[in-house]
Short mmCIF file of C-alpha atoms in Angstrom, two decimals:
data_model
loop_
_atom_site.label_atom_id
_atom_site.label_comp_id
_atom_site.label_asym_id
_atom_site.label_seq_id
_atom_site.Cartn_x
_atom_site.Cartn_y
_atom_site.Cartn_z
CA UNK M 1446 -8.37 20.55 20.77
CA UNK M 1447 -6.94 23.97 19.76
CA UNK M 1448 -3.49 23.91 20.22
CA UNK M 1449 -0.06 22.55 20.63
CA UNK M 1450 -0.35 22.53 24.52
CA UNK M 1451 -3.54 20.38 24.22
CA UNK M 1452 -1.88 17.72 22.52
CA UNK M 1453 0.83 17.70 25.15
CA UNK M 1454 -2.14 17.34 27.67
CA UNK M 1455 -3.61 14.47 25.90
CA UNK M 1456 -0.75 12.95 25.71
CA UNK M 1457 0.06 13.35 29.65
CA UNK M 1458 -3.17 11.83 30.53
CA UNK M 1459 -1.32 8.67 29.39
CA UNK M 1460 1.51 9.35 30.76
CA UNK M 1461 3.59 10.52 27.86
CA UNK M 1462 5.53 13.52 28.62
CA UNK M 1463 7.97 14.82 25.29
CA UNK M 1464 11.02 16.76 25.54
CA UNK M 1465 14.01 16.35 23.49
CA UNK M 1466 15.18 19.91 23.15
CA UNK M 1467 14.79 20.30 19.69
CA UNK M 1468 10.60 21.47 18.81
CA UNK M 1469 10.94 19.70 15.42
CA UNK M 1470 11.80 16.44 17.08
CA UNK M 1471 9.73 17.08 19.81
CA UNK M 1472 6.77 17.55 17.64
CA UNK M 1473 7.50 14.60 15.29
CA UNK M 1474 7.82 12.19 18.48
CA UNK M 1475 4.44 13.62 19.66
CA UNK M 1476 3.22 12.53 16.38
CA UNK M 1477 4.48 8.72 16.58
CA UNK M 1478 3.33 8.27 20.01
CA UNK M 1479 -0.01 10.05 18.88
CA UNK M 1480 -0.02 7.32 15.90
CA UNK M 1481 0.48 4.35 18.59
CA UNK M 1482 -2.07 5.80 20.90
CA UNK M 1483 -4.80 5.50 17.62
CA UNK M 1484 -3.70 2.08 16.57
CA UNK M 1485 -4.28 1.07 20.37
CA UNK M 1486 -7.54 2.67 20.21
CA UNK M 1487 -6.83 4.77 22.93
CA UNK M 1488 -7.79 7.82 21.25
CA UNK M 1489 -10.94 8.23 19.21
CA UNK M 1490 -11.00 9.22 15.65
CA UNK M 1491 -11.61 12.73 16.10
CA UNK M 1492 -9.13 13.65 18.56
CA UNK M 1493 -6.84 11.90 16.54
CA UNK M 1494 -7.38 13.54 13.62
CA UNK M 1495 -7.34 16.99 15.54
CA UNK M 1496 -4.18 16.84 16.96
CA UNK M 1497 -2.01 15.04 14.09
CA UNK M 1498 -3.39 18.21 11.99
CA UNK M 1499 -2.29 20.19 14.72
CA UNK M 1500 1.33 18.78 15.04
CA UNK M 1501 1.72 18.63 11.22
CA UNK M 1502 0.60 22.15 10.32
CA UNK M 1503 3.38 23.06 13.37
CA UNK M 1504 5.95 20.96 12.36
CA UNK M 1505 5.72 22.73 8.87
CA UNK M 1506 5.69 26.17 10.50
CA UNK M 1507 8.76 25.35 12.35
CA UNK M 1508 10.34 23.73 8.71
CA UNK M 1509 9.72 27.21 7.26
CA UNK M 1510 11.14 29.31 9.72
CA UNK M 1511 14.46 27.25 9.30
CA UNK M 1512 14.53 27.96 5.65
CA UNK M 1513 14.13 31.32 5.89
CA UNK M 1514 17.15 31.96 8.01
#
C-alpha cells in the first residue's frame, strides 16, 4: 500500500466508497471507517497501519496547503 488510491481500493473491497466533496473530510472519513474496519478485524495490522499513515501524512499535506493561502 503506496498511496491514497490504494486505500480507496481497500476500502471498496468492502464496499465503502468516500466522497463528500471536500479531500479533508473525505480523507478523515476514510480514516474512521479505516478505524472500524481494524476494530472488526477486517483488516490486519499491517495494512492498517499502512494506510492510516498514509491518510494522516495526506490529511496534513492538505492542512498545510490551506495555511499557506
Amino acid at each position: 500500500m503506496k498511496t491514497i488510491y490504494d486505500v480507496q481500493q481497500l476500502l471498496k473491497k468492502y464496499g465503502i466508497i468516500i466522497y463528500v466533496g471536500n479531500r479533508i473530510a473525505d480523507l478523515e472519513m476514510m480514516e474512521f471507517e479505516l478505524k472500524e474496519l481494524y476494530q472488526s478485524q477486517l483488516v490486519d495490522r499491517n495494512d492498517f497501519q499502512m494506510a492510516l499513515l498514509l491518510l494522516r501524512h495526506e490529511i496534513q499535506k492538505e492542512k498545510d496547503k490551506l495555511g499557506d493561502k
